[in-house]
XYZ file of C-alpha atoms in Angstrom:
680
model
C -0.235 0.036 -0.047
C 1.102 3.390 -0.491
C 1.465 6.175 2.036
C -0.998 9.048 1.086
C 0.941 12.378 0.224
C -0.814 15.630 2.095
C -3.366 15.886 -0.661
C -4.656 12.355 0.450
C -5.193 13.923 3.914
C -7.413 16.721 2.722
C -10.266 13.933 1.717
C -11.424 13.914 5.296
C -11.271 17.657 5.592
C -12.756 18.148 2.101
C -15.389 15.744 1.378
C -16.544 15.964 5.114
C -15.693 19.366 6.157
C -16.256 21.565 2.983
C -18.991 19.345 1.949
C -20.973 19.527 5.314
C -19.254 20.707 8.347
C -17.301 23.861 6.782
C -13.708 22.624 7.834
C -14.088 21.798 11.640
C -12.633 18.615 11.587
C -9.936 19.127 8.709
C -6.660 16.897 9.303
C -2.895 18.197 9.580
C -0.837 17.921 7.239
C 0.560 14.156 6.443
C 3.922 13.545 5.814
C 5.328 10.205 3.499
C 7.880 9.650 6.166
C 5.730 10.564 9.206
C 7.131 10.414 12.858
C 8.167 8.049 15.360
C 6.178 9.386 18.164
C 3.199 7.329 18.278
C 1.993 4.147 15.983
C -1.390 2.611 15.647
C -1.786 -0.165 17.851
C -4.922 -1.978 16.102
C -6.898 -0.932 12.970
C -9.852 -2.228 14.521
C -10.016 -0.604 17.818
C -12.702 1.516 18.872
C -12.705 5.736 18.180
C -15.690 8.248 18.208
C -17.469 9.961 16.063
C -19.667 13.045 17.418
C -22.103 14.470 15.649
C -23.120 18.200 16.982
C -26.190 19.528 15.704
C -27.086 23.244 15.006
C -27.801 25.583 17.594
C -31.878 25.501 18.196
C -32.040 22.652 16.450
C -33.720 20.021 18.865
C -34.432 17.375 16.302
C -33.954 13.689 17.023
C -31.712 12.543 14.203
C -30.540 9.441 12.688
C -27.557 8.422 10.794
C -26.344 4.977 9.374
C -22.309 4.747 8.950
C -20.735 2.666 6.491
C -17.274 1.835 7.362
C -16.074 2.390 3.898
C -11.665 2.045 5.294
C -9.428 1.607 7.780
C -6.209 3.477 8.228
C -2.941 1.526 8.951
C 0.454 2.694 9.779
C -0.764 5.634 11.246
C 1.698 7.846 12.736
C 1.492 11.200 14.815
C 2.794 14.718 13.562
C 5.809 16.124 15.675
C 3.549 17.010 18.203
C 2.472 13.724 18.862
C -1.098 15.426 18.888
C -2.397 15.097 15.073
C -1.987 12.497 12.873
C 0.981 12.554 10.503
C 0.701 9.752 8.251
C -1.218 7.091 7.368
C -2.197 4.372 4.883
C -5.984 4.335 3.408
C -7.276 0.446 2.896
C -10.341 -0.145 1.841
C -13.040 -2.048 3.157
C -13.293 -5.063 1.160
C -17.166 -5.147 1.739
C -17.347 -1.828 -0.554
C -14.688 -2.289 -3.060
C -17.114 -3.655 -5.437
C -20.030 -0.762 -4.960
C -17.076 2.012 -4.854
C -15.783 0.856 -7.975
C -19.112 0.888 -9.894
C -19.745 4.418 -8.507
C -16.669 5.413 -9.857
C -17.851 4.365 -13.529
C -20.515 6.539 -13.036
C -18.197 9.692 -12.437
C -16.377 11.358 -15.145
C -13.098 13.407 -14.836
C -13.775 16.480 -16.847
C -10.124 17.143 -16.940
C -9.222 14.114 -18.767
C -12.611 13.004 -20.144
C -12.120 9.383 -18.358
C -14.061 8.037 -15.809
C -12.781 7.953 -12.249
C -12.994 4.148 -12.765
C -10.558 4.324 -15.871
C -8.172 6.172 -14.006
C -7.929 4.328 -11.298
C -7.726 1.091 -12.860
C -4.744 2.536 -15.087
C -2.613 3.321 -11.415
C -0.844 0.126 -10.565
C -0.406 1.847 -6.920
C -4.071 1.227 -6.029
C -5.064 -1.334 -8.623
C -3.129 -4.198 -9.735
C -4.553 -7.801 -10.279
C -1.016 -9.525 -11.517
C 0.091 -9.395 -8.014
C -0.839 -11.594 -5.024
C -2.519 -10.670 -3.066
C -4.299 -8.395 -5.620
C -4.041 -4.830 -5.112
C -7.768 -3.167 -5.075
C -7.951 -0.223 -3.007
C -10.549 2.427 -4.852
C -10.710 4.405 -1.498
C -7.192 5.320 -1.350
C -7.176 6.416 -5.400
C -10.092 8.569 -4.735
C -8.308 10.355 -1.442
C -4.890 10.410 -3.434
C -6.164 11.704 -6.599
C -9.387 14.120 -5.585
C -8.489 14.799 -2.005
C -7.126 18.107 -2.841
C -10.359 19.605 -4.725
C -11.724 22.253 -2.564
C -14.475 24.705 -2.266
C -14.309 27.495 -0.139
C -18.078 29.030 -0.629
C -21.422 28.210 -0.961
C -22.792 25.970 -2.097
C -20.055 23.767 0.219
C -19.794 20.583 -2.190
C -22.714 21.227 -4.474
C -22.540 22.559 -7.750
C -20.388 25.388 -8.070
C -22.000 28.964 -7.444
C -21.790 29.401 -10.993
C -24.110 26.475 -11.823
C -20.825 24.307 -13.302
C -20.980 20.579 -12.422
C -20.889 19.296 -8.790
C -17.122 18.457 -7.620
C -16.037 14.642 -7.930
C -16.304 14.761 -4.292
C -19.774 15.557 -4.046
C -20.602 13.559 -6.892
C -18.957 10.481 -5.309
C -20.668 10.839 -1.952
C -24.032 11.396 -3.414
C -23.844 8.419 -5.914
C -22.283 6.152 -3.332
C -25.132 7.107 -0.323
C -27.559 6.429 -3.096
C -26.016 2.961 -4.363
C -25.871 1.768 -0.623
C -29.229 2.782 0.142
C -30.689 0.958 -2.813
C -29.268 -2.357 -1.623
C -29.439 -2.500 2.251
C -29.523 -6.311 2.145
C -25.758 -6.372 0.443
C -24.809 -3.224 2.290
C -26.772 -3.201 5.789
C -24.774 -0.115 7.922
C -21.976 -0.638 10.212
C -23.126 1.763 12.783
C -26.574 3.220 13.789
C -25.477 7.033 14.651
C -27.159 9.589 16.722
C -26.311 13.408 17.781
C -23.789 13.307 20.416
C -20.785 11.255 20.743
C -20.843 7.477 18.846
C -18.397 4.616 19.290
C -17.247 2.646 16.450
C -14.172 0.942 14.744
C -11.624 3.187 13.668
C -11.808 4.516 10.366
C -13.208 6.200 7.348
C -16.766 6.370 7.164
C -19.691 7.263 4.897
C -22.388 8.889 7.011
C -25.601 9.366 5.808
C -29.186 10.891 7.948
C -32.088 8.463 7.734
C -34.207 10.997 9.818
C -37.501 10.459 8.743
C -39.376 13.840 7.836
C -42.956 12.456 8.585
C -41.884 11.047 11.935
C -40.256 14.460 12.796
C -42.731 15.134 16.206
C -40.042 16.126 18.982
C -42.102 17.789 21.738
C -41.602 21.836 21.133
C -40.937 21.387 17.435
C -42.653 23.049 14.713
C -41.031 22.171 12.153
C -39.045 18.812 10.218
C -35.447 18.130 9.473
C -33.502 19.329 6.438
C -31.226 15.910 6.171
C -27.741 16.793 6.068
C -25.241 15.504 2.811
C -23.944 12.482 3.181
C -20.286 13.128 4.777
C -17.110 11.003 4.817
C -15.757 11.124 8.284
C -12.778 10.404 10.224
C -12.809 8.666 13.538
C -10.444 9.454 16.452
C -7.569 7.162 16.837
C -5.908 5.212 19.709
C -2.518 5.018 19.042
C 0.531 3.552 21.187
C 4.337 4.172 21.062
C 7.128 1.555 21.385
C 7.153 1.722 25.041
C 3.194 0.858 25.189
C 2.002 4.642 26.127
C -1.288 4.942 24.973
C -2.627 8.444 23.409
C -5.940 9.121 21.757
C -5.778 11.291 18.612
C -8.735 13.803 18.538
C -7.083 17.049 16.533
C -8.821 17.462 13.561
C -10.921 14.229 13.509
C -13.986 12.647 14.695
C -16.228 15.817 14.951
C -19.014 16.753 12.531
C -20.609 20.442 13.100
C -24.039 19.521 11.110
C -25.057 22.345 8.823
C -28.533 20.415 8.333
C -31.336 22.407 10.253
C -35.255 22.019 11.349
C -36.705 24.509 9.400
C -40.058 26.320 10.888
C -42.698 28.513 9.815
C -45.100 30.539 11.999
C -47.816 32.925 11.746
C -49.304 35.728 13.606
C -51.927 38.201 13.384
C -50.353 41.898 13.541
C -53.185 44.205 13.615
C -57.186 43.973 15.050
C -59.951 45.454 17.015
C -57.563 46.829 20.022
C -53.608 46.221 20.099
C -51.690 45.610 22.949
C -47.780 45.855 22.962
C -46.112 45.390 19.708
C -47.990 42.836 17.993
C -50.924 41.340 20.212
C -54.379 41.970 18.528
C -57.816 41.159 19.324
C -58.742 38.889 16.160
C -62.186 40.590 15.608
C -63.253 42.513 12.489
C -66.124 44.389 10.469
C -66.498 43.388 6.918
C -64.552 45.841 5.219
C -61.715 45.697 7.291
C -58.062 44.978 6.419
C -56.486 42.012 8.219
C -52.372 41.855 8.487
C -50.643 38.497 8.928
C -46.886 38.304 9.574
C -45.726 34.606 8.457
C -42.087 33.742 9.729
C -40.091 31.027 8.421
C -36.609 29.624 8.885
C -34.525 29.344 5.757
C -33.387 25.792 5.523
C -29.426 25.037 5.479
C -28.492 23.927 1.653
C -25.368 22.821 2.538
C -24.072 20.262 0.121
C -27.223 20.784 -1.860
C -27.292 21.433 -5.770
C -27.920 24.766 -7.001
C -29.370 26.275 -10.373
C -28.107 29.499 -10.496
C -29.028 30.170 -14.121
C -32.906 28.956 -13.775
C -32.059 26.721 -16.433
C -31.429 23.070 -14.678
C -34.560 22.166 -12.788
C -33.306 19.054 -11.729
C -30.794 20.740 -9.420
C -33.131 23.676 -8.649
C -33.447 24.546 -4.892
C -36.797 24.846 -3.618
C -38.064 27.450 -1.041
C -41.831 28.035 -1.034
C -44.493 29.595 1.412
C -47.662 28.876 0.871
C -50.609 30.955 2.519
C -54.229 29.589 2.264
C -57.186 31.712 3.014
C -60.883 30.992 3.372
C -63.167 32.310 1.178
C -64.324 34.821 3.877
C -60.661 36.594 3.313
C -59.336 38.500 0.273
C -56.330 38.606 -0.578
C -55.281 41.765 -2.477
C -52.839 41.752 -5.398
C -49.324 40.512 -5.545
C -48.042 43.889 -4.026
C -50.002 43.078 -0.710
C -47.116 40.637 0.302
C -43.863 41.807 1.645
C -40.842 39.777 1.791
C -37.488 40.457 3.983
C -34.435 38.392 4.932
C -32.570 38.413 8.444
C -29.349 36.504 8.579
C -28.883 34.266 11.737
C -27.843 36.359 14.833
C -28.284 39.975 13.104
C -31.175 42.291 13.851
C -31.001 43.977 10.254
C -33.789 42.686 8.043
C -33.053 43.310 4.159
C -36.102 43.555 1.993
C -36.213 41.383 -1.006
C -37.334 42.509 -4.510
C -40.705 41.176 -5.843
C -40.107 39.268 -9.738
C -36.185 39.623 -8.643
C -35.615 37.699 -5.078
C -39.165 35.902 -5.234
C -42.438 35.644 -7.164
C -45.842 35.542 -6.112
C -48.705 33.556 -7.522
C -52.572 33.919 -6.501
C -54.896 31.255 -7.347
C -58.496 29.876 -6.154
C -57.855 26.989 -4.079
C -60.473 24.316 -5.892
C -58.520 21.427 -4.406
C -59.766 21.490 -0.774
C -62.879 19.537 0.721
C -63.134 21.469 3.790
C -63.855 25.380 4.544
C -60.959 26.549 2.302
C -62.602 25.070 -0.916
C -63.089 28.431 -2.475
C -60.716 30.209 -0.865
C -57.328 32.101 -1.792
C -53.985 30.193 -2.227
C -50.675 32.478 -2.259
C -47.526 30.852 -3.302
C -44.550 33.189 -2.151
C -41.547 31.112 -4.053
C -37.974 32.180 -3.205
C -36.430 29.881 -5.979
C -34.555 32.851 -7.128
C -33.073 33.907 -3.842
C -32.093 30.285 -2.663
C -30.669 29.724 -5.850
C -28.731 32.787 -6.310
C -29.552 34.055 -9.410
C -28.566 37.292 -11.149
C -29.553 40.287 -9.319
C -30.704 38.713 -6.126
C -29.738 39.824 -2.773
C -27.925 36.248 -2.250
C -26.299 36.382 -5.451
C -25.058 40.249 -4.306
C -23.871 38.952 -0.735
C -22.518 35.844 -1.884
C -24.398 33.393 0.105
C -27.819 32.490 1.197
C -28.643 33.174 4.918
C -29.293 29.846 5.840
C -30.519 29.562 9.688
C -31.579 33.151 8.788
C -35.205 34.614 8.898
C -37.789 35.266 5.888
C -40.482 37.344 7.270
C -43.537 37.642 5.048
C -46.602 40.223 5.436
C -49.581 39.378 3.869
C -52.549 42.096 3.829
C -56.247 40.481 3.352
C -59.752 42.141 3.563
C -62.270 40.679 5.760
C -64.989 40.316 2.660
C -69.025 39.932 2.885
C -68.537 36.297 2.582
C -67.896 36.152 6.238
C -71.741 36.849 6.598
C -72.086 33.060 6.568
C -69.353 32.533 9.531
C -70.829 35.320 11.979
C -70.236 34.436 15.901
C -72.910 35.083 18.613
C -73.230 33.742 22.170
C -74.078 30.225 21.224
C -71.723 29.755 18.307
C -68.035 31.096 17.513
C -67.286 30.547 14.146
C -63.293 31.277 13.257
C -62.465 32.822 9.700
C -59.109 30.843 9.044
C -55.910 31.180 7.272
C -53.357 28.545 7.614
C -49.564 28.413 6.180
C -46.977 25.738 5.492
C -43.605 26.257 4.124
C -41.869 23.902 1.078
C -38.074 23.089 0.730
C -35.778 20.880 -0.337
C -34.911 18.096 2.300
C -32.901 15.608 0.577
C -29.274 16.233 -0.961
C -29.640 13.688 -3.598
C -32.899 14.893 -4.461
C -32.779 18.585 -4.558
C -36.345 18.856 -6.386
C -37.737 16.790 -3.927
C -40.217 19.368 -1.962
C -41.315 18.589 1.708
C -44.044 20.873 2.835
C -44.416 21.743 6.720
C -47.718 23.017 7.877
C -47.067 26.007 10.039
C -50.621 26.228 11.819
C -53.734 28.247 11.436
C -54.692 31.900 12.618
C -58.477 32.692 13.295
C -60.241 35.924 13.394
C -63.848 36.796 14.174
C -66.688 38.655 12.953
C -70.074 39.099 15.483
C -73.963 40.031 15.211
C -76.545 41.375 16.968
C -80.496 41.768 16.101
C -83.130 44.568 17.166
C -86.357 43.492 16.968
C -89.108 46.299 16.568
C -92.433 45.724 18.868
C -95.683 47.562 19.855
C -96.923 47.405 23.307
C -98.984 44.919 22.835
C -95.853 42.658 21.338
C -96.736 42.631 17.725
C -93.862 43.118 15.584
C -93.444 46.313 13.402
C -92.040 47.055 10.293
C -90.659 50.428 8.912
C -89.041 51.569 11.789
C -85.634 53.274 11.120
C -82.470 53.534 13.107
C -79.051 54.543 12.851
C -76.062 52.665 14.342
C -72.912 54.476 15.802
C -69.561 53.043 16.659
C -68.975 54.552 19.723
C -64.999 53.762 19.207
C -64.724 56.571 16.476
C -68.188 58.627 16.946
C -69.229 57.623 13.313
C -72.356 56.315 12.298
C -72.332 52.979 9.917
C -73.774 52.399 6.477
C -73.894 49.111 4.649
C -73.266 48.766 0.970
C -74.718 45.036 -0.318
C -72.611 42.827 -2.700
C -73.172 43.268 -6.203
C -70.788 40.310 -7.360
C -71.720 37.068 -8.049
C -70.020 35.537 -5.435
C -71.012 37.644 -2.870
C -67.743 38.927 -1.262
C -68.136 43.074 -1.955
C -70.494 43.998 0.528
C -68.796 45.979 2.683
C -69.546 48.267 6.080
C -68.678 51.872 5.740
C -68.932 55.318 7.740
C -70.726 58.709 7.782
C -69.502 61.666 9.527
C -72.725 62.908 10.752
C -76.073 61.287 11.678
C -77.934 60.362 8.822
C -81.647 62.074 8.471
C -84.960 59.928 8.615
C -86.845 59.219 6.016
C -91.055 59.855 5.978
C -92.393 57.539 8.116
C -93.643 54.260 6.897
C -95.573 51.236 7.621
C -93.220 48.785 5.798
C -89.664 48.739 4.836
C -88.535 49.553 1.698
C -88.571 46.435 -0.789
C -84.610 46.861 -1.582
C -83.127 48.242 1.591
C -79.643 48.816 -0.381
C -79.920 52.271 -0.953
C -80.886 53.620 2.704
C -78.466 51.025 4.131
C -76.202 52.808 2.273
C -76.940 56.065 3.669
C -77.078 54.480 7.084
C -80.717 54.102 7.263
C -81.402 50.474 8.671
C -85.559 49.715 8.317
C -86.796 47.197 10.657
C -88.215 44.660 8.129
C -91.460 42.812 7.634
C -90.823 40.662 10.922
C -89.610 43.525 12.579
C -85.886 42.533 12.913
C -82.847 44.705 12.004
C -79.859 42.396 11.785
C -76.298 43.832 12.054
C -74.073 41.116 11.023
C -70.278 41.189 10.297
C -69.074 43.594 13.054
C -66.044 43.779 15.380
C -66.509 43.698 19.126
C -66.879 46.927 20.783
C -69.890 49.171 21.553
C -72.514 50.345 19.508
C -75.130 53.056 19.797
C -78.564 52.229 18.708
C -80.712 55.419 17.786
C -84.240 55.215 16.360
C -84.680 58.050 13.871
C -88.181 57.555 13.037
C -90.795 55.212 14.096
C -93.190 53.376 11.822
C -96.573 55.137 10.757
C -99.217 55.179 13.371
C -96.572 55.670 16.044
C -95.335 58.629 18.216
C -92.398 59.929 16.464
C -91.436 62.540 18.790
C -87.674 62.541 19.566
C -87.895 61.813 23.368
C -89.501 59.284 22.987
C -87.626 57.024 20.428
C -85.548 54.868 21.615
C -81.482 54.828 22.047
C -79.509 52.594 23.772
C -75.994 50.665 23.605
C -75.051 47.110 22.672
C -71.504 46.072 23.770
C -69.999 42.754 22.312
C -67.211 41.534 24.522
C -65.499 38.340 23.737
C -63.207 35.974 25.243
C -60.050 35.197 23.908
C -57.557 32.490 24.823
C -53.995 32.441 23.407
C -53.446 29.499 20.723
C -50.210 28.401 22.089
C -49.862 25.613 19.267
C -48.511 28.045 16.823
C -46.661 30.173 19.164
C -42.832 29.969 18.677
C -41.840 31.583 22.232
C -42.419 28.847 24.561
C -39.590 29.915 26.600
C -39.997 33.375 26.308
C -42.703 34.925 28.351
C -42.755 38.470 26.932
C -42.943 37.248 23.412
C -45.202 34.706 24.184
C -47.771 36.654 25.581
C -47.634 39.422 22.718
C -47.956 36.823 20.020
C -51.085 37.429 18.101
C -52.928 33.960 17.451
C -56.347 33.961 19.602
C -59.427 31.535 19.966
C -62.626 32.622 20.929
C -63.995 31.004 24.449
C -66.794 33.239 25.039
C -68.987 35.686 24.029
C -71.243 38.228 26.068
C -73.430 40.635 24.104
C -75.185 43.067 26.345
C -77.131 46.652 26.170
C -78.131 49.085 27.913
C -81.768 50.871 29.091
C -82.880 53.420 26.399
C -81.657 56.985 27.209
C -84.278 58.397 28.487
C -85.196 55.253 30.921
C -88.545 55.161 29.749
C -88.618 51.116 29.642
C -89.266 50.896 25.961
C -85.794 48.728 25.759
C -85.857 44.906 26.753
C -82.465 43.443 28.065
C -81.101 40.718 25.811
C -82.412 37.503 27.109
C -79.682 34.573 27.984
C -76.683 36.524 25.893
C -78.618 35.899 22.830
C -77.708 39.301 21.441
C -81.365 39.799 20.273
C -83.022 43.374 21.743
C -86.499 44.091 21.700
C -87.330 47.815 20.982
C -90.792 49.099 21.945
C -92.844 51.955 19.958
C -95.924 53.615 21.492
C -99.125 55.515 19.850
C -99.353 57.741 22.857
C -97.795 58.751 25.862
C -100.313 56.541 28.128
C -98.345 53.761 26.558
C -95.053 54.383 28.283
C -94.059 51.526 30.228
C -92.984 54.052 32.492
C -92.192 57.404 33.359
C -88.749 58.507 33.319
C -86.939 61.756 32.966
C -87.725 62.129 29.354
C -91.407 61.650 30.011
C -91.061 64.382 33.043
C -89.648 66.646 30.635
C -92.129 65.931 27.713
C -94.900 66.545 30.254
C -93.311 69.592 31.320
C -93.357 70.455 27.393
C -96.873 69.783 27.350
C -97.759 71.455 30.639
C -96.040 74.905 29.356
C -97.837 74.398 25.995
C -101.140 74.273 27.918
C -100.003 77.485 30.516
C -99.603 79.197 27.315
C -102.722 78.052 25.280
C -104.685 79.198 28.705
C -103.037 82.647 28.997
C -103.805 83.450 25.050
C -107.246 82.270 25.673
C -107.476 84.629 28.618
C -105.961 87.488 26.649
C -108.212 86.786 23.786
C -111.388 86.908 26.217
C -110.617 90.348 27.879
C -110.453 91.867 24.430
C -113.473 89.977 23.390
C -115.371 91.451 26.636
C -113.783 94.752 25.531
C -115.205 95.131 22.447
C -118.614 94.237 23.694
């Protein structure tokens, strides 16, 4: 066997460090002559491979270890702490499959396959001697161990879209070949995160973490699998005096670049905002609803890349999906804003639409649940993660792996929400959900895994007025004005005119609407009076006010039906207050260990609702309290003062006005009487 030169030693640093671990366990330079400080005692003695996870990644990960070769004639360098020289000896179990893989890879500098070059080199392949020499991994190390990449994509296609490095092709193709024949090539070791004890040597390590089973507590995302790695163990050496030493310098440790991408979503505006993000999730129809989606950028270490946008087989995938129920209208693509923040940084860079990412919206026709007919929005970040021309990543020379993509999506609560109005008995959420699609297998970069990111709820509420007379009969034709006490403005309602019933909306007036003439029936088409802020009681005496956010509303009767007193002092005015109870949805909250941030996360579910009303402002007993928290209020009209249920301040004032009028009339009569007597 041939002692490997300084280029050979780089196989460990380059196949492992450059492909995946970014140089954390590169070997010291080897010397053909070596030193006599220590020598290997037993090639099959145990060493260790320690696999360190990325900070913040708590995913349970599993790996197969294939012992491709052992090291013989190992000596340390002059310090006695690192490897100095050694001989690579291919494990006979893998000789055939390694040679097969070598036949699939062409050295572009020679135009020949690796297998051709290997069989032409008698140092590594010679069948004319006994025993035969078959050392394909030694040839790979000696010939291609000096191939280095020092920037993205760390072993995948070069950033200019050129062919994969020889080492990357070898690791990927060998990994695929072993996985395709597990009967012939069972793994030599099952490895995990942390320290693993295995026989000394060079190992191909492939991750076997199952995305479908990535359900560890506290994990909202699933794993991106790491690229295949060739790793050296630590070594137990013994000098001539029998003293032992364990070589750990530059060997035996892998720092993974594989991550567990996550995506979360929250509401960032609402009826009442507390703190920076916390919002009550209730809206009136026509209100803007703002969402923030936050995703972790996966690590694409060792993954192919399609910088030119011409080779779909090598195109990295990163997509953010936002799906809204039909009650939420997602505006144009300009309603989406995307920023990227590198890991550990507080500075965000705004990405440019159609350069860094694209936005596509479509009607969700695939769903079989409440999302059917809603809007599906896809924010496709392929340009960014493939570092294509003009992108932020191309300018910065790197994809911000482990950093954060933040997406703002603006929606509008449309009048389709009238089908999902909540009251005290039924709290019906209007839902919006998100998910993250990304490359997760280094040898199948276009294979997309979609990780759900949870749902966020919003609500809209209703109450009802029923107009009655003193006998309890319902009265059509009463006119009402509705004021939102939060801003003091009167409400208008414009009915939907589109075929899908989405463009109806609440609006406002600065001034109180002026009543129309008294009538004994509501207009056949209430669209026009509603749009002017006048709401008539219908044939059944009711006025239904649906699709309103929580808060307090003042209901003012501005005209009674024909035949009923229409004096302002006797027209009821009262308030209705909608008070929901919300509970934070912890399933989408990423801040389990940060109380302050957890408390301000904007994702809530309604757990209760109280709808209450006041007495009429004149305290005449014309307004009945909502029974059983139903949100239904009875309002009475009378034909004469004698029908008032009770006399309050307004009644006293009314009688005072009548009394003054009578006194005035009596005085006038007296004056006229005196004049009449004088004239006689």
